[in-house]
Amino acid sequence: MDAKLQAAGAKFIQAMSQISSFWGFPKAMGAIYGAVYLSPRPITLDALVELVGVSKGAVSTNVRKLERLQMVHKEVKIGDRKDYYVAETNFWRVVQAILQERQNRQFDQALRAVDESLQMVSAASEDDDLSRFYQQRISRMQSFFSTFDKIVTAIAALDEFRLSTLHKILGRPDT
Amino acid sequence: MDAKLQAAGAKFIQAMSQISSFWGFPKAMGAIYGAVYLSPRPITLDALVELVGVSKGAVSTNVRKLERLQMVHKEVKIGDRKDYYVAETNFWRVVQAILQERQNRQFDQALRAVDESLQMVSAASEDDDLSRFYQQRISRMQSFFSTFDKIVTAIAALDEFRLSTLHKILGRPDT
DNA sequence: TGGTTTGTTTAGTTCGTTCTAAACGTATAT
DNA sequence: ATATACGTTTAGAACGAACTAAACAAACCA
C-alpha cells in the first residue's frame, strides 16, 4: 500500500526536478520543492536528504535558494534545533517572486545596455541611412521588450481570481 | 562618425548576447541574431564571423539553430554560392516558435510525469489521509500548470494588434 | 569540559555545453 | 584535373554549474 504511494511521490518529485531544470533552475532545487510540497507536515533537512537523495550540503544551499524565492518557508519549534520547512502553495505568488528575482539581475542590465546602444546611435552622426536604420531597429527591439515586460509583470501581479477571468477573456483553445 | 555607429552596434550585439544567455540559449546565438538584425541587408556567414568574433563553425551551427526557430531566414542569390541571412522582425512570431519548440520537448514530458504520479496515487489504497493529501496536492499542481500553459499559449498566439489591447485590459499597475 | 546534533561553507570533482581549430565535402571556375 | 570558395562536421579544449565529501561552526547537553 504505502509502497505505491511512495513510488507516486518519487515520480512526482522527479517530475518537479525536470520542470525545474527546464526553467533553468538546478534539478535538485525542484526535487526538493516537490518533496516539501508533498510533505503533510513541516519537514526537516535530513528528511529531505533522505527523500531527494542528494548530499546534505546540496539540500542546504538549495533550500536557501527556495527560501529566497519564497517557495518554502522555515518554521522553528521551541526547544528543537532542527529547521522545519513548509511549501508555499500559492503558485502565482511563486511566479511573482521568481520574476522579481530575475528582473533585478541580468535581464534588466541587458535592457539597459540596449538603451545605451540606442543613445550611442543618437550621439553619432544623425542623418545618414545607416544611422536611421539602427535607430529604428534598436528602438523596435526596445519597445518589444518593454511590452513583454509589462505584460509579464501584470500577469504575475494578478491574483488567482482575476487570473481565471483572464483565462476566459483569452478564450479557451479547446472550445 | 562611423566608428561611433560601429560601437553602438557592438553594444547592442553584446546586449543581445546577454539576453540570449539569460533565457537559456547560447550567448553566441543571441549575438549572431543581433548582428543579423542590425544588418541593413542580407548578411553572409563570413561577415557574421567578423562582426561577432567567434569561429566559423560556431556561427554555422548557431545560425542553423536560429533558422530552426525561424529567427533568421536564409536567402540564396543565383550565381552566388554564399548564403545570405535576414532577421525575422516579428518578435511575437519568434516567441511563438520558441514556445512551440520547447513545449514539445521536456516540459510536456514532465507534465505527463505529473499526470502519471497522480494516477499512481489513485491506484494506491484510496482512503487514508496521506493518499487524499497527495491527491489534492498533485492535482492542484496539475491544474496550475494547465492554466499557466493555456495562458502562455494564448498570449503567444495573439498578434501584435490584439496584444496592445491585452496590454490595456491588464491595466497599468501604477495607476 | 567534552561530546552530539544540527546547519553551513569550502575544496575539489564531475558533467554537460559551447566554443575553437582543423579536417572535410561539395560546387564552381580555369 | 587542380585550385578556390564556401558551408559543415568533428575532435577536443575550456568553461561553468551543481554536486559530494569533509571540514567547520554553533548550539545544546551531560
XYZ file of C-alpha atoms (C1' of nucleotides) in Angstrom:
410
model
C 0.000 0.000 0.000
C 2.410 2.529 1.274
C 4.975 1.426 -1.258
C 2.713 2.535 -4.083
C 2.220 5.939 -2.527
C 5.911 6.274 -2.045
C 6.503 5.443 -5.685
C 3.942 8.041 -6.701
C 5.722 10.608 -4.558
C 9.053 9.730 -6.104
C 7.553 10.105 -9.559
C 6.158 13.493 -8.695
C 9.437 14.646 -7.216
C 11.254 13.556 -10.300
C 8.783 15.450 -12.464
C 9.351 18.608 -10.410
C 13.038 18.078 -10.904
C 12.586 18.017 -14.674
C 10.399 21.082 -14.639
C 12.932 22.918 -12.542
C 15.723 22.146 -14.916
C 13.506 23.142 -17.851
C 13.103 26.605 -16.400
C 16.800 26.958 -15.793
C 16.979 26.078 -12.118
C 19.018 23.282 -10.557
C 17.342 19.917 -10.763
C 17.839 19.308 -7.061
C 16.051 22.545 -6.268
C 12.876 21.419 -7.989
C 13.088 17.986 -6.442
C 13.435 19.494 -3.000
C 10.468 21.750 -3.550
C 8.472 18.744 -4.687
C 9.389 16.860 -1.557
C 8.460 19.748 0.722
C 5.257 20.238 -1.214
C 4.245 16.611 -0.755
C 5.040 16.526 2.912
C 1.860 16.636 5.009
C 3.773 18.310 7.824
C 6.796 20.609 8.127
C 9.835 18.660 7.044
C 13.453 18.715 8.170
C 16.622 18.997 6.177
C 17.634 15.453 6.975
C 14.298 14.088 5.863
C 14.821 15.900 2.578
C 18.251 14.361 2.182
C 16.559 11.010 2.589
C 13.735 11.733 0.139
C 15.643 13.506 -2.582
C 18.856 11.560 -2.387
C 21.436 14.313 -2.650
C 24.044 15.390 -0.137
C 23.201 17.466 2.899
C 25.277 20.352 1.575
C 23.289 20.441 -1.635
C 19.991 20.348 0.233
C 21.159 23.114 2.496
C 22.097 25.509 -0.284
C 19.104 24.672 -2.438
C 16.683 25.073 0.416
C 18.091 28.512 0.967
C 17.546 29.344 -2.681
C 13.961 28.177 -2.320
C 13.565 30.322 0.757
C 14.885 33.374 -1.032
C 12.293 32.798 -3.741
C 9.700 32.284 -1.013
C 8.886 28.890 -2.400
C 9.353 27.366 1.027
C 9.125 28.861 4.484
C 11.163 27.991 7.512
C 9.480 27.141 10.773
C 11.224 26.768 14.072
C 9.953 24.864 17.066
C 10.976 25.957 20.516
C 13.327 23.559 22.194
C 14.164 21.929 18.876
C 17.236 22.820 16.950
C 16.003 21.458 13.648
C 14.604 23.714 10.964
C 11.262 22.719 9.533
C 10.130 23.706 6.079
C 6.703 24.109 4.534
C 5.913 24.747 0.883
C 4.348 27.885 -0.444
C 1.196 26.668 -2.176
C 0.174 29.871 -3.872
C 1.909 29.243 -7.162
C 1.185 32.624 -8.653
C 2.924 34.218 -5.748
C 5.860 31.959 -6.511
C 5.866 33.065 -10.129
C 5.819 36.649 -8.969
C 8.783 36.135 -6.665
C 10.783 34.383 -9.338
C 10.120 37.118 -11.845
C 11.125 39.786 -9.398
C 14.319 37.964 -8.562
C 15.222 37.544 -12.201
C 14.212 41.020 -13.197
C 16.553 42.725 -10.860
C 19.519 40.865 -12.242
C 20.975 40.220 -15.636
C 17.902 40.909 -17.673
C 17.418 44.471 -16.557
C 21.081 45.024 -17.039
C 20.872 43.785 -20.595
C 17.919 46.056 -21.275
C 19.922 48.966 -20.010
C 22.658 48.003 -22.436
C 20.116 48.162 -25.252
C 19.123 51.614 -24.064
C 22.735 52.605 -24.048
C 23.328 51.390 -27.557
C 20.405 53.456 -28.750
C 21.832 56.532 -27.113
C 25.146 55.828 -28.740
C 23.477 55.789 -32.122
C 21.802 59.087 -31.377
C 25.144 60.508 -30.368
C 26.634 59.504 -33.715
C 26.174 61.487 -36.926
C 22.436 61.577 -37.121
C 21.412 61.803 -40.701
C 22.705 59.013 -42.802
C 20.695 55.987 -43.794
C 22.519 53.542 -41.614
C 22.047 55.657 -38.501
C 18.353 55.886 -39.122
C 18.174 52.158 -39.726
C 19.987 51.363 -36.490
C 17.813 53.776 -34.596
C 14.658 52.230 -35.931
C 15.673 48.658 -35.317
C 17.037 49.158 -31.850
C 14.035 51.114 -30.688
C 11.708 48.466 -32.105
C 13.536 45.871 -30.069
C 13.340 48.087 -27.048
C 9.620 48.590 -27.277
C 9.060 44.873 -27.738
C 10.868 44.121 -24.537
C 9.051 46.887 -22.784
C 5.682 45.476 -23.808
C 6.753 41.970 -22.985
C 7.942 43.050 -19.600
C 4.757 44.913 -18.794
C 2.568 42.013 -19.782
C 4.542 39.527 -17.762
C 4.621 41.803 -14.765
C 0.925 42.493 -14.983
C 0.034 38.836 -15.220
C 2.275 37.945 -12.333
C 0.596 40.628 -10.259
C -2.862 39.170 -10.786
C -4.410 37.095 -8.057
C -5.947 33.723 -8.648
C -9.459 35.063 -9.066
C -8.623 37.586 -11.743
C -6.481 35.005 -13.467
C -9.454 32.819 -14.134
C -11.138 35.853 -15.637
C -8.145 36.447 -17.850
C -8.291 32.849 -18.813
C -11.833 33.346 -20.019
C -11.019 36.558 -21.842
C -8.253 34.912 -23.790
C -10.668 32.284 -24.925
C -10.264 28.603 -24.458
C -8.484 26.956 -27.370
C -10.480 23.815 -26.688
C -13.979 25.222 -27.201
C 31.491 59.056 -37.336
C 31.177 55.542 -38.491
C 33.244 54.392 -35.542
C 30.562 55.573 -33.154
C 27.886 53.676 -35.031
C 30.020 50.596 -35.012
C 30.478 50.905 -31.261
C 26.732 51.243 -30.840
C 26.219 48.123 -32.908
C 28.740 46.219 -30.839
C 26.997 47.312 -27.673
C 23.667 46.153 -28.997
C 25.076 42.823 -30.089
C 26.603 42.297 -26.693
C 23.254 43.097 -25.070
C 21.512 40.522 -27.268
C 24.157 38.060 -26.233
C 23.349 38.643 -22.568
C 19.636 38.358 -23.157
C 20.138 35.135 -25.027
C 22.124 33.611 -22.237
C 19.541 34.842 -19.741
C 16.847 32.850 -21.490
C 18.987 29.759 -21.623
C 20.341 29.989 -25.151
C 23.989 30.139 -26.170
C 25.482 33.600 -25.944
C 26.803 33.401 -29.474
C 23.326 32.643 -30.750
C 21.941 35.881 -29.401
C 24.923 37.842 -30.617
C 24.511 36.425 -34.094
C 20.839 37.271 -34.145
C 21.710 40.794 -33.051
C 24.198 41.131 -35.871
C 21.758 39.861 -38.472
C 19.068 42.099 -37.047
C 21.264 45.179 -37.345
C 22.377 44.423 -40.847
C 20.608 46.684 -43.365
C 20.942 43.966 -45.997
C 21.141 40.180 -46.048
C 24.381 39.174 -44.424
C 26.779 36.324 -45.053
C 28.268 33.823 -42.666
C 31.736 35.279 -43.039
C 30.511 38.769 -42.288
C 28.967 37.370 -39.114
C 32.240 35.757 -38.134
C 33.798 39.186 -38.493
C 31.104 41.020 -36.526
C 30.518 38.573 -33.726
C 34.078 37.358 -33.304
C 33.542 33.643 -32.926
C 34.740 30.822 -35.128
C 33.105 29.979 -38.411
C 31.992 26.625 -37.061
C 30.198 28.223 -34.169
C 28.473 30.707 -36.450
C 27.439 27.908 -38.748
C 25.798 25.801 -36.069
C 24.202 28.718 -34.269
C 22.808 30.152 -37.457
C 21.133 26.846 -38.070
C 19.617 26.937 -34.621
C 18.305 30.393 -35.365
C 16.880 29.137 -38.614
C 15.100 26.287 -36.897
C 13.485 28.792 -34.559
C 12.662 30.941 -37.577
C 14.546 33.824 -36.052
C 16.525 34.255 -39.250
C 15.760 33.276 -42.805
C 18.172 32.118 -45.458
C 18.226 33.769 -48.830
C 20.093 32.482 -51.811
C 21.189 34.521 -54.776
C 21.517 32.872 -58.138
C 25.070 32.569 -59.300
C 26.353 33.175 -55.789
C 27.375 30.382 -53.563
C 27.107 32.355 -50.359
C 24.121 32.096 -48.064
C 22.547 35.339 -47.004
C 20.571 35.746 -43.835
C 17.877 38.200 -42.810
C 16.334 38.592 -39.381
C 12.751 37.841 -38.527
C 11.448 41.118 -37.168
C 8.094 39.936 -35.897
C 9.167 39.191 -32.367
C 5.899 37.671 -31.280
C 6.201 35.140 -34.012
C 9.639 34.373 -32.664
C 8.242 33.896 -29.175
C 5.647 31.570 -30.600
C 8.227 29.480 -32.409
C 10.402 29.226 -29.333
C 7.490 28.169 -27.186
C 6.427 25.542 -29.663
C 9.942 24.190 -29.850
C 10.236 23.986 -26.099
C 6.722 22.754 -25.484
C 7.056 19.642 -27.493
C 10.077 18.583 -25.550
C 10.959 18.263 -21.913
C 8.181 20.345 -20.455
C 5.319 18.326 -21.844
C 7.118 15.207 -20.833
C 7.419 16.461 -17.275
C 3.732 17.306 -17.196
C 2.934 13.805 -18.298
C 5.033 12.531 -15.432
C 2.920 14.608 -13.050
C -0.175 13.030 -14.564
C 1.338 9.656 -14.086
C 2.158 10.253 -10.460
C -1.441 11.265 -9.849
C -2.664 8.079 -11.424
C -0.274 6.118 -9.278
C -1.784 7.692 -6.189
C -5.244 6.797 -7.357
C -4.115 3.265 -7.924
C -2.871 3.043 -4.342
C -5.124 2.426 -1.352
C -7.564 5.250 -1.711
C -8.904 6.122 1.675
C -6.214 7.063 4.094
C -5.300 10.640 4.932
C -1.970 10.625 3.171
C -3.444 9.388 -0.100
C -6.046 12.103 -0.043
C -3.381 14.669 0.727
C -1.185 13.551 -2.151
C -4.122 13.509 -4.482
C -5.125 17.006 -3.551
C -1.655 18.465 -3.804
C -0.703 16.836 -7.058
C -3.933 17.771 -8.756
C -3.551 21.346 -7.578
C -0.130 21.452 -9.161
C -1.523 19.937 -12.308
C -4.266 22.463 -12.696
C -1.840 25.291 -12.100
C 0.363 24.143 -14.939
C -2.633 23.608 -17.124
C -3.798 27.171 -16.576
C -0.307 28.508 -16.973
C 0.181 26.653 -20.184
C -3.085 27.834 -21.650
C -2.361 31.434 -20.807
C 1.094 31.349 -22.293
C -0.100 29.619 -25.412
C -2.971 32.028 -25.846
C -0.757 35.060 -25.453
C 1.806 33.733 -27.855
C -0.942 33.183 -30.371
C -2.052 36.788 -30.269
C -0.986 39.140 -32.988
C 0.556 42.497 -32.331
C -2.696 44.376 -32.546
C -4.581 42.295 -30.017
C -1.555 42.377 -27.773
C -1.829 46.091 -27.314
C -5.456 45.535 -26.384
C -4.455 42.963 -23.840
C -1.941 45.389 -22.524
C -4.761 47.848 -21.892
C -7.042 45.241 -20.349
C -4.445 44.247 -17.855
C -4.245 47.788 -16.665
C -1.196 49.620 -15.578
C -0.175 48.677 -12.027
C 0.963 52.256 -11.481
C -2.422 53.884 -11.795
C 34.835 20.383 29.626
C 33.835 17.209 26.044
C 30.511 15.049 23.051
C 26.155 15.374 19.946
C 23.255 17.228 16.909
C 22.261 20.284 13.682
C 23.198 23.511 9.535
C 26.868 25.905 6.571
C 30.972 26.510 3.990
C 34.665 25.008 1.157
C 37.741 22.378 -1.875
C 37.605 19.518 -5.350
C 35.121 16.504 -8.913
C 32.003 15.635 -12.423
C 29.267 16.677 -16.134
C 27.182 18.901 -19.943
C 27.538 22.777 -23.009
C 29.791 25.804 -26.084
C 33.419 27.074 -28.219
C 37.942 26.597 -31.466
C 40.730 24.618 -34.899
C 41.093 21.878 -38.429
C 39.607 18.363 -41.492
C 36.189 17.546 -44.698
C 32.674 17.741 -48.571
C 30.987 19.962 -52.416
C 30.275 23.127 -56.017
C 32.459 26.311 -59.317
C 35.876 28.095 -62.200
C 40.098 27.899 -65.028
C 42.308 17.978 -63.086
C 43.534 21.392 -59.856
C 42.531 25.216 -57.271
C 39.388 28.124 -54.835
C 35.473 29.487 -52.136
C 32.140 28.272 -49.354
C 29.460 25.693 -45.522
C 29.514 21.638 -42.314
C 31.226 18.338 -39.238
C 34.204 16.630 -35.722
C 37.655 16.130 -32.017
C 38.923 18.086 -28.362
C 39.688 22.231 -25.088
C 37.741 25.372 -21.888
C 34.357 26.681 -19.005
C 30.709 26.995 -15.671
C 27.193 24.887 -12.883
C 25.980 21.724 -9.491
C 27.081 18.219 -6.770
C 29.866 15.322 -2.986
C 32.620 14.765 0.940
C 34.521 16.561 4.550
C 35.874 20.245 7.475
C 33.777 23.640 10.133
C 30.729 26.452 13.333
C 27.301 26.868 16.580
C 24.060 25.409 19.847
C 22.867 22.337 23.273
C 23.532 18.709 26.727
C 25.959 15.866 30.107
